[in-house]
CSV table of C-alpha atoms in Angstrom, one decimal:
chain,number,residue,atom,x,y,z
A,1,MET,CA,-9.8,158.9,-217.6
A,2,THR,CA,-8.5,162.3,-218.3
A,3,SER,CA,-7.1,164.1,-215.3
A,4,GLU,CA,-9.7,167.0,-215.3
A,5,ARG,CA,-12.6,164.5,-215.7
A,6,PHE,CA,-11.2,162.2,-213.0
A,7,PHE,CA,-14.1,162.5,-210.5
A,8,ALA,CA,-16.8,162.7,-213.1
A,9,ASP,CA,-15.6,159.4,-214.6
A,10,LEU,CA,-15.4,157.5,-211.4
A,11,PRO,CA,-18.0,154.7,-211.1
A,12,PRO,CA,-20.4,155.6,-208.2
A,13,PHE,CA,-21.3,153.2,-205.4
A,14,ASP,CA,-24.8,152.7,-203.9
A,15,GLY,CA,-25.5,152.3,-200.2
A,16,PHE,CA,-23.9,154.5,-197.6
A,17,VAL,CA,-21.9,151.6,-196.1
A,18,GLY,CA,-19.7,151.8,-199.2
A,19,ALA,CA,-18.3,155.1,-197.8
A,20,VAL,CA,-16.3,153.2,-195.2
A,21,GLU,CA,-15.1,150.4,-197.5
A,22,PRO,CA,-11.5,150.9,-198.9
A,23,ARG,CA,-12.5,149.3,-202.3
A,24,SER,CA,-14.8,152.3,-203.0
A,25,TYR,CA,-11.9,154.7,-203.2
A,26,HIS,CA,-9.6,155.8,-205.9
A,27,ASP,CA,-6.3,157.7,-205.8
A,28,VAL,CA,-6.6,161.4,-206.7
A,29,PRO,CA,-4.3,162.3,-209.5
A,30,ASP,CA,-0.9,163.8,-208.7
A,31,ASP,CA,-1.8,167.0,-210.7
A,32,TRP,CA,-4.8,167.8,-208.4
A,33,CYS,CA,-4.9,170.0,-205.3
A,34,VAL,CA,-6.6,169.9,-201.9
A,35,ALA,CA,-8.2,173.2,-200.8
A,36,ILE,CA,-9.3,173.8,-197.3
A,37,THR,CA,-11.5,176.8,-196.3
A,38,ASP,CA,-12.2,177.5,-192.6
A,39,VAL,CA,-14.1,180.3,-190.9
A,40,GLU,CA,-11.7,181.8,-188.4
A,41,GLY,CA,-13.1,182.3,-184.9
A,42,SER,CA,-16.2,180.2,-185.7
A,43,THR,CA,-16.6,178.9,-182.2
A,44,ALA,CA,-16.8,182.5,-180.8
A,45,ALA,CA,-19.1,183.5,-183.6
A,46,ILE,CA,-21.4,180.6,-182.9
A,47,ALA,CA,-21.4,181.4,-179.2
A,48,ALA,CA,-22.6,184.9,-180.2
A,49,GLY,CA,-25.6,183.4,-182.0
A,50,ARG,CA,-24.1,183.7,-185.5
A,51,TYR,CA,-24.2,180.1,-186.6
A,52,LYS,CA,-26.2,180.9,-189.7
A,53,ASP,CA,-23.6,183.4,-190.8
A,54,VAL,CA,-20.8,180.8,-190.3
A,55,ASN,CA,-22.8,178.2,-192.2
A,56,VAL,CA,-23.4,180.5,-195.1
A,57,VAL,CA,-19.7,181.5,-195.4
A,58,GLY,CA,-18.6,177.9,-195.1
A,59,ALA,CA,-20.9,176.8,-197.9
A,60,ALA,CA,-20.3,179.7,-200.3
A,61,SER,CA,-16.8,178.3,-201.1
A,62,ILE,CA,-18.5,175.3,-202.8
A,63,VAL,CA,-20.7,177.4,-205.0
A,64,SER,CA,-17.9,179.7,-206.0
A,65,VAL,CA,-15.5,176.9,-206.9
A,66,ASN,CA,-18.2,175.0,-208.9
A,67,ASN,CA,-19.0,178.2,-210.8
A,68,ALA,CA,-15.3,178.8,-211.5
A,69,ALA,CA,-15.2,175.3,-213.2
A,70,LYS,CA,-18.7,174.9,-214.5
A,71,ASP,CA,-17.6,172.2,-217.1
A,72,LEU,CA,-16.2,169.9,-214.4
A,73,LEU,CA,-17.7,167.8,-211.6
A,74,LEU,CA,-15.5,168.5,-208.5
A,75,PRO,CA,-15.5,166.7,-205.2
A,76,TYR,CA,-16.2,168.6,-201.9
A,77,VAL,CA,-17.2,167.9,-198.4
A,78,PHE,CA,-19.0,170.5,-196.3
A,79,GLY,CA,-18.1,170.7,-192.7
A,80,GLY,CA,-20.3,173.4,-191.3
A,81,ASP,CA,-17.7,176.1,-190.7
A,82,GLY,CA,-15.6,175.2,-193.7
A,83,THR,CA,-15.1,173.0,-196.7
A,84,THR,CA,-12.6,170.5,-198.2
A,85,LEU,CA,-12.5,170.8,-202.0
A,86,LEU,CA,-10.4,168.9,-204.6
A,87,PHE,CA,-9.7,170.3,-208.1
A,88,PRO,CA,-7.2,169.8,-211.0
A,89,ALA,CA,-4.2,172.1,-210.8
A,90,SER,CA,-5.0,173.3,-214.4
A,91,ARG,CA,-7.9,175.2,-212.8
A,92,ARG,CA,-6.0,176.6,-209.8
A,93,ALA,CA,-5.7,180.2,-210.9
A,94,ALA,CA,-9.5,180.6,-211.6
A,95,ILE,CA,-10.5,178.7,-208.4
A,96,GLU,CA,-8.2,180.9,-206.3
A,97,VAL,CA,-9.8,184.0,-207.7
A,98,ALA,CA,-13.2,182.6,-206.7
A,99,LEU,CA,-12.0,181.7,-203.2
A,100,ARG,CA,-10.5,185.1,-202.6
A,101,GLY,CA,-13.8,186.5,-203.7
A,102,VAL,CA,-15.6,184.5,-201.0
A,103,ARG,CA,-13.1,185.7,-198.4
A,104,ARG,CA,-13.7,189.3,-199.4
A,105,LEU,CA,-17.5,188.8,-199.1
A,106,ALA,CA,-17.0,187.1,-195.7
A,107,ARG,CA,-15.1,190.0,-194.4
A,108,GLU,CA,-17.1,192.8,-195.9
A,109,ARG,CA,-20.7,191.4,-195.5
A,110,PHE,CA,-20.3,189.3,-192.3
A,111,ASP,CA,-17.2,190.6,-190.6
A,112,LEU,CA,-15.8,187.1,-190.6
A,113,GLY,CA,-12.3,185.9,-191.5
A,114,LEU,CA,-11.9,183.0,-193.9
A,115,ARG,CA,-8.7,181.0,-193.9
A,116,ILE,CA,-8.0,179.5,-197.4
A,117,GLY,CA,-5.1,177.1,-198.2
A,118,VAL,CA,-4.2,174.9,-201.1
A,119,VAL,CA,-1.9,171.9,-201.0
A,120,PRO,CA,-0.8,170.0,-204.2
A,121,VAL,CA,-1.6,166.3,-204.0
A,122,ASP,CA,1.8,165.3,-205.3
A,123,ALA,CA,3.4,167.2,-202.4
A,124,LEU,CA,1.4,165.2,-200.0
A,125,ARG,CA,2.0,161.9,-201.8
A,126,ARG,CA,5.8,162.5,-201.9
A,127,ASP,CA,5.7,162.8,-198.1
A,128,GLY,CA,3.8,159.5,-197.7
A,129,PHE,CA,0.3,160.9,-197.4
A,130,GLU,CA,-2.5,159.5,-199.5
A,131,VAL,CA,-5.6,161.3,-200.9
A,132,GLN,CA,-8.5,159.2,-202.2
A,133,VAL,CA,-12.0,159.9,-203.3
A,134,ALA,CA,-15.2,158.0,-204.0
A,135,ARG,CA,-18.6,158.9,-205.5
A,136,PHE,CA,-21.7,158.1,-203.5
A,137,ARG,CA,-24.8,158.0,-205.7
A,138,LEU,CA,-27.7,159.8,-204.0
A,139,SER,CA,-29.9,159.6,-207.1
A,140,PRO,CA,-29.6,159.1,-210.8
A,141,TRP,CA,-28.7,162.8,-211.1
A,142,VAL,CA,-26.7,163.7,-207.9
A,143,SER,CA,-23.6,162.2,-206.3
A,144,LEU,CA,-21.6,163.2,-203.2
A,145,ALA,CA,-17.9,163.0,-202.8
A,146,MET,CA,-16.5,160.8,-200.0
A,147,LEU,CA,-12.8,161.4,-199.0
A,148,ALA,CA,-10.2,159.1,-197.5
A,149,GLY,CA,-6.5,159.0,-196.8
A,150,SER,CA,-4.2,160.6,-194.3
A,151,GLY,CA,-3.5,163.4,-196.8
A,152,ILE,CA,-6.8,165.2,-196.0
A,153,ALA,CA,-5.9,165.7,-192.3
A,154,GLU,CA,-2.3,166.5,-193.3
A,155,ALA,CA,-3.4,169.2,-195.7
A,156,GLU,CA,-5.5,170.8,-193.0
A,157,ARG,CA,-2.6,170.6,-190.5
A,158,ARG,CA,-0.3,172.3,-193.0
A,159,ILE,CA,-2.7,175.1,-193.8
A,160,LYS,CA,-3.5,175.8,-190.2
A,161,SER,CA,0.2,175.5,-189.0
A,162,PRO,CA,1.9,178.7,-187.8
A,163,GLU,CA,5.1,177.5,-189.4
A,164,LEU,CA,3.8,176.1,-192.7
A,165,GLY,CA,0.5,178.0,-193.2
A,166,GLU,CA,2.0,180.9,-195.2
A,167,ARG,CA,3.5,178.6,-197.7
A,168,TYR,CA,0.1,177.1,-198.6
A,169,SER,CA,-2.1,180.1,-198.0
A,170,VAL,CA,-4.1,181.7,-200.8
A,171,ALA,CA,-2.9,185.3,-200.2
A,172,ASP,CA,-4.8,188.5,-200.7
A,173,SER,CA,-1.8,190.0,-202.5
A,174,SER,CA,-3.6,189.8,-205.9
A,175,ALA,CA,-6.3,192.3,-206.5
A,176,VAL,CA,-8.3,189.7,-208.5
A,177,ALA,CA,-11.1,188.4,-206.3
A,178,HIS,CA,-14.5,187.5,-207.7
A,179,ALA,CA,-17.0,185.0,-206.4
A,180,ASP,CA,-19.8,183.9,-208.7
A,181,LEU,CA,-22.5,182.7,-206.3
A,182,ASP,CA,-25.2,181.9,-208.8
A,183,GLY,CA,-27.1,178.9,-207.5
A,184,PHE,CA,-26.6,179.6,-203.8
A,185,GLU,CA,-29.9,179.6,-201.9
A,186,CYS,CA,-30.9,179.7,-198.3
A,187,ARG,CA,-34.7,179.7,-198.4
A,188,PHE,CA,-36.0,176.9,-196.2
A,189,GLU,CA,-37.2,177.4,-192.7
A,190,PRO,CA,-35.1,175.5,-190.0
A,191,MET,CA,-36.2,171.9,-189.9
A,192,ARG,CA,-37.6,171.2,-186.5
A,193,SER,CA,-36.9,167.9,-184.9
A,194,ARG,CA,-39.8,165.5,-185.3
A,195,HIS,CA,-38.5,163.1,-182.6
A,196,GLY,CA,-36.9,165.4,-180.0
A,197,HIS,CA,-33.2,165.9,-180.9
A,198,ILE,CA,-31.2,166.9,-183.9
A,199,VAL,CA,-27.7,165.3,-183.4
A,200,SER,CA,-24.6,166.4,-185.2
A,201,LEU,CA,-22.2,163.6,-184.9
A,202,LEU,CA,-18.5,163.2,-185.8
A,203,VAL,CA,-16.6,159.9,-185.4
A,204,VAL,CA,-13.0,159.1,-186.1
A,205,ALA,CA,-11.9,155.5,-186.1
A,206,LYS,CA,-8.5,154.5,-184.6
A,207,GLY,CA,-6.3,151.9,-186.3
A,208,THR,CA,-3.0,151.4,-188.0
A,209,SER,CA,-4.4,150.5,-191.4
A,210,SER,CA,-7.3,151.5,-193.6
A,211,GLU,CA,-8.7,148.0,-193.3
A,212,GLU,CA,-8.5,148.1,-189.5
A,213,ARG,CA,-10.3,151.5,-189.4
A,214,ALA,CA,-12.8,150.3,-192.0
A,215,ALA,CA,-13.7,147.4,-189.6
A,216,VAL,CA,-14.2,149.9,-186.8
A,217,TYR,CA,-16.4,152.1,-189.0
A,218,HIS,CA,-18.5,149.1,-189.9
A,219,GLN,CA,-19.0,148.3,-186.2
A,220,VAL,CA,-20.0,151.9,-185.5
A,221,LEU,CA,-22.5,152.0,-188.4
A,222,ASP,CA,-24.0,148.7,-187.3
A,223,ALA,CA,-24.3,150.1,-183.8
A,224,ILE,CA,-25.9,153.3,-185.1
A,225,ASN,CA,-28.3,151.3,-187.2
A,226,GLY,CA,-29.2,149.2,-184.2
A,227,ALA,CA,-29.8,152.2,-182.1
A,228,LEU,CA,-32.0,153.9,-184.7
A,229,ASP,CA,-33.6,150.9,-186.4
A,230,ASP,CA,-33.4,152.6,-189.8
A,231,VAL,CA,-30.9,155.5,-190.1
A,232,SER,CA,-32.3,156.6,-193.4
A,233,GLN,CA,-35.5,157.6,-191.5
A,234,ALA,CA,-33.4,159.8,-189.2
A,235,ASN,CA,-32.8,162.2,-192.1
A,236,PRO,CA,-33.9,165.7,-190.7
A,237,ALA,CA,-35.4,166.5,-194.1
A,238,ARG,CA,-38.9,165.0,-194.3
A,239,HIS,CA,-42.0,166.1,-196.1
A,240,GLU,CA,-43.4,167.8,-193.0
A,241,SER,CA,-40.2,169.6,-192.2
A,242,ILE,CA,-39.4,171.0,-195.7
A,243,ASN,CA,-41.0,174.4,-195.9
A,244,ILE,CA,-39.9,177.4,-197.9
A,245,ALA,CA,-39.6,180.3,-195.6
A,246,SER,CA,-42.5,182.8,-195.4
A,247,GLY,CA,-40.8,185.5,-193.3
A,248,LEU,CA,-38.6,188.0,-195.0
A,249,HIS,CA,-36.0,187.7,-192.2
A,250,HIS,CA,-35.2,184.1,-193.3
A,251,TYR,CA,-33.7,185.6,-196.5
A,252,GLN,CA,-31.2,187.8,-194.7
A,253,GLN,CA,-28.0,185.7,-195.0
A,254,GLU,CA,-28.6,185.0,-198.7
A,255,SER,CA,-29.3,188.7,-199.5
A,256,ARG,CA,-26.2,189.8,-197.5
A,257,LEU,CA,-24.1,187.4,-199.5
A,258,ARG,CA,-25.6,187.9,-203.0
A,259,GLY,CA,-27.6,191.2,-202.8
A,260,GLY,CA,-24.9,193.8,-203.4
A,261,ALA,CA,-23.0,196.2,-201.2
A,262,GLY,CA,-25.7,198.6,-200.3
A,263,GLY,CA,-28.7,198.1,-198.0
A,264,LEU,CA,-31.2,199.0,-200.6
A,265,ALA,CA,-29.8,196.4,-203.1
A,266,ARG,CA,-29.9,193.8,-200.4
A,267,PHE,CA,-33.5,194.6,-199.5
A,268,ILE,CA,-34.6,194.4,-203.2
A,269,TYR,CA,-32.8,191.1,-203.5
A,270,ALA,CA,-34.4,189.7,-200.4
A,271,LEU,CA,-37.8,190.9,-201.5
A,272,THR,CA,-37.4,189.3,-204.9
A,273,ALA,CA,-36.2,186.0,-203.4
A,274,TRP,CA,-39.1,186.1,-200.9
A,275,GLY,CA,-41.6,186.6,-203.8
A,276,ILE,CA,-40.1,183.6,-205.7
A,277,GLY,CA,-40.3,181.7,-202.4
A,278,GLY,CA,-44.0,182.5,-202.3
A,279,VAL,CA,-44.5,180.9,-205.7
A,280,GLY,CA,-42.5,177.9,-204.5
A,281,ARG,CA,-44.7,177.5,-201.4
A,282,PHE,CA,-47.8,177.6,-203.5
A,283,LEU,CA,-46.5,175.0,-205.9
A,284,LEU,CA,-45.5,172.7,-203.0
A,285,TRP,CA,-48.9,173.1,-201.4
A,286,THR,CA,-50.9,172.4,-204.6
A,287,GLY,CA,-48.5,169.9,-206.2
A,288,TRP,CA,-48.7,171.9,-209.4
A,289,ARG,CA,-45.9,172.1,-211.9
A,290,ILE,CA,-44.5,175.0,-213.9
A,291,PRO,CA,-41.5,175.0,-216.3
A,292,GLY,CA,-38.4,174.4,-214.1
A,293,PHE,CA,-40.2,173.4,-210.9
A,294,ASP,CA,-42.5,170.4,-210.1
A,295,GLY,CA,-44.3,170.9,-206.9
A,296,SER,CA,-45.4,167.3,-206.7
A,297,LYS,CA,-41.8,166.0,-206.8
A,298,TYR,CA,-39.5,168.6,-205.2
A,299,ARG,CA,-39.8,167.6,-201.6
A,300,ASP,CA,-39.0,164.0,-202.5
A,301,GLU,CA,-35.9,165.2,-204.4
A,302,VAL,CA,-34.8,167.4,-201.5
A,303,ILE,CA,-35.0,164.5,-199.1
A,304,ALA,CA,-33.0,162.3,-201.5
A,305,HIS,CA,-30.4,164.9,-202.2
A,306,THR,CA,-29.4,165.9,-198.7
A,307,ASP,CA,-25.9,165.3,-197.3
A,308,PHE,CA,-27.1,164.3,-193.8
A,309,ARG,CA,-24.4,161.5,-193.8
A,310,LYS,CA,-20.9,161.6,-195.4
A,311,PHE,CA,-17.3,160.7,-194.9
A,312,ASP,CA,-14.0,162.5,-195.2
A,313,GLU,CA,-11.7,160.2,-193.2
A,314,MET,CA,-14.3,160.9,-190.5
A,315,LEU,CA,-17.9,159.8,-190.3
A,316,ARG,CA,-20.3,162.8,-190.3
A,317,MET,CA,-24.0,162.7,-189.6
A,318,VAL,CA,-26.9,165.0,-188.8
A,319,ILE,CA,-29.7,162.9,-187.6
A,320,ASP,CA,-33.2,163.3,-186.0
A,321,VAL,CA,-33.6,161.0,-183.0
A,322,THR,CA,-35.8,160.3,-180.0
A,323,PRO,CA,-34.5,160.8,-176.4
A,324,ALA,CA,-34.3,157.0,-176.0
A,325,GLN,CA,-32.4,156.6,-179.3
A,326,LEU,CA,-30.0,159.4,-178.2
A,327,ALA,CA,-29.3,157.7,-174.9
A,328,THR,CA,-28.6,154.4,-176.7
A,329,LEU,CA,-26.4,156.1,-179.2
A,330,GLU,CA,-24.4,157.9,-176.5
A,331,GLN,CA,-23.9,154.6,-174.7
A,332,VAL,CA,-22.6,152.7,-177.7
A,333,LEU,CA,-20.3,155.5,-178.7
A,334,ALA,CA,-18.9,155.8,-175.2
A,335,GLU,CA,-18.3,152.1,-175.1
A,336,HIS,CA,-16.3,152.2,-178.4
A,337,HIS,CA,-14.4,155.2,-177.1
A,338,THR,CA,-13.5,153.6,-173.8
A,339,ALA,CA,-12.3,150.5,-175.7
A,340,GLY,CA,-10.0,152.7,-177.7
A,341,HIS,CA,-11.7,152.2,-181.0
A,342,ILE,CA,-12.9,155.7,-181.7
A,343,ALA,CA,-12.9,159.4,-180.8
A,344,TYR,CA,-16.2,161.2,-181.3
A,345,GLY,CA,-18.0,164.5,-180.9
A,346,LEU,CA,-21.7,165.0,-180.5
A,347,HIS,CA,-23.8,168.2,-180.4
A,348,THR,CA,-27.6,168.3,-180.0
A,349,SER,CA,-30.1,171.0,-181.0
A,350,THR,CA,-33.8,171.2,-181.7
A,351,SER,CA,-33.6,171.9,-185.4
A,352,ALA,CA,-31.4,171.6,-188.5
A,353,ILE,CA,-30.6,174.1,-191.1
A,354,MET,CA,-30.2,173.6,-194.9
A,355,THR,CA,-28.2,175.4,-197.5
A,356,CYS,CA,-29.0,174.7,-201.1
A,357,LEU,CA,-26.7,174.4,-204.1
A,358,ILE,CA,-29.0,174.7,-207.2
A,359,GLN,CA,-28.0,174.0,-210.7
A,360,ASN,CA,-31.7,173.7,-211.5
A,361,HIS,CA,-34.8,173.0,-209.5
A,362,GLU,CA,-35.5,169.8,-211.5
A,363,ARG,CA,-33.1,167.0,-210.5
A,364,GLU,CA,-29.8,168.8,-210.2
A,365,HIS,CA,-29.8,170.3,-206.7
A,366,VAL,CA,-27.9,169.4,-203.5
A,367,HIS,CA,-28.8,170.3,-199.9
A,368,LEU,CA,-26.2,170.8,-197.2
A,369,VAL,CA,-27.5,169.9,-193.8
A,370,ASP,CA,-26.1,171.0,-190.4
A,371,GLY,CA,-27.4,171.2,-186.9
A,372,ALA,CA,-28.6,174.5,-185.6
A,373,ASP,CA,-26.6,176.3,-182.9
A,374,GLY,CA,-23.3,175.3,-184.5
A,375,GLY,CA,-23.9,171.6,-185.5
A,376,TYR,CA,-20.6,170.1,-186.8
A,377,ALA,CA,-18.5,173.0,-185.5
A,378,MET,CA,-19.6,172.5,-182.0
A,379,ALA,CA,-19.4,168.7,-182.2
A,380,SER,CA,-15.7,169.1,-183.2
A,381,VAL,CA,-14.9,170.7,-179.8
A,382,PRO,CA,-15.3,167.4,-177.8
A,383,LEU,CA,-13.9,165.4,-180.7
A,384,LYS,CA,-10.6,167.4,-180.6
A,385,LYS,CA,-10.4,167.0,-176.8
A,386,GLN,CA,-10.7,163.2,-177.2
A,387,LEU,CA,-8.1,163.1,-180.0
A,388,THR,CA,-5.7,165.2,-177.9
A,389,ALA,CA,-6.3,163.5,-174.5
A,390,GLY,CA,-6.7,159.8,-175.7
A,391,VAL,CA,-9.1,157.2,-174.5
A,392,ASP,CA,-9.5,158.7,-171.0
A,393,ALA,CA,-11.0,161.9,-172.3
A,394,ILE,CA,-14.6,162.6,-171.2
């Protein structure tokens, strides 16, 4: 494998259980970097009802980085109010220009701050922190990155540290800042829960070795599967819930991000996107096909290409459950927590939201799922309390 093609050349694994198995993972090359983006003040913004703004800014980093290195397949994990990305150091200059561009747009269009930091993998490895990645095959055309190793949390700690943050921060000192957001779309209506609750779940296993933590994650996954019968059926994206938005207001976040600096430019962008959305709704309704979009297959592909479950040294899920399933899930998680096996955070809402990364509408599209009302960001609040307080945390 060449270093730049490291991730693209990795053999993918099938079946989500592979995400918690150490043998699925490979060491990231020394000449790669870990980038962390994080919406500052996201909890307060979400409390003010701006969870869609936070979500959009968090996801925009992925599109901008992918467009800055279009010839490469790069790993990323979306966390709701931020993203972890890996890339070869040979592309660092171009990628930092793209990330500064997203930060500028976040500030100018949404009045949100975006913390951005980059830590070289070799610096983490020299200090004893490992960074590993695996490829989870969603379909023959799309794979998701799974991340493992203590280096992921350590990179985030350094970037957010008052003492070390400046060393790793991507500064605004350079005037070069440009984000290419081609392929970023936010055009689906919120996906209402079919069963009663959309649950955004974060689980961190405790243990002194990767094998010990893997055993805990296996137990947790078995417990979740037992509580839900079939976790794949808990995907919030289902045929009846995937609907292209008909109201112009649903295109507001995308138009603010991509539609230009002026109000007229954004209105024209939103109107154009709304018109295209109308064509998409018609094709989904009829099942007809036009060049570039097959109305008979697109919903199936969207369902298959959602990231409703993933792993980045933490189990992340957004699932649609019944009240009885939620009660069982909370019980088994509480039991594992009381036993000292895990820390976890859970947030419930009535719907999920989806942000789309589109290379093309035939096969190559990925759909980032988060719970409404804050999703992962809100679930991280009780998780952090448990990690800080230990097994006696509530």
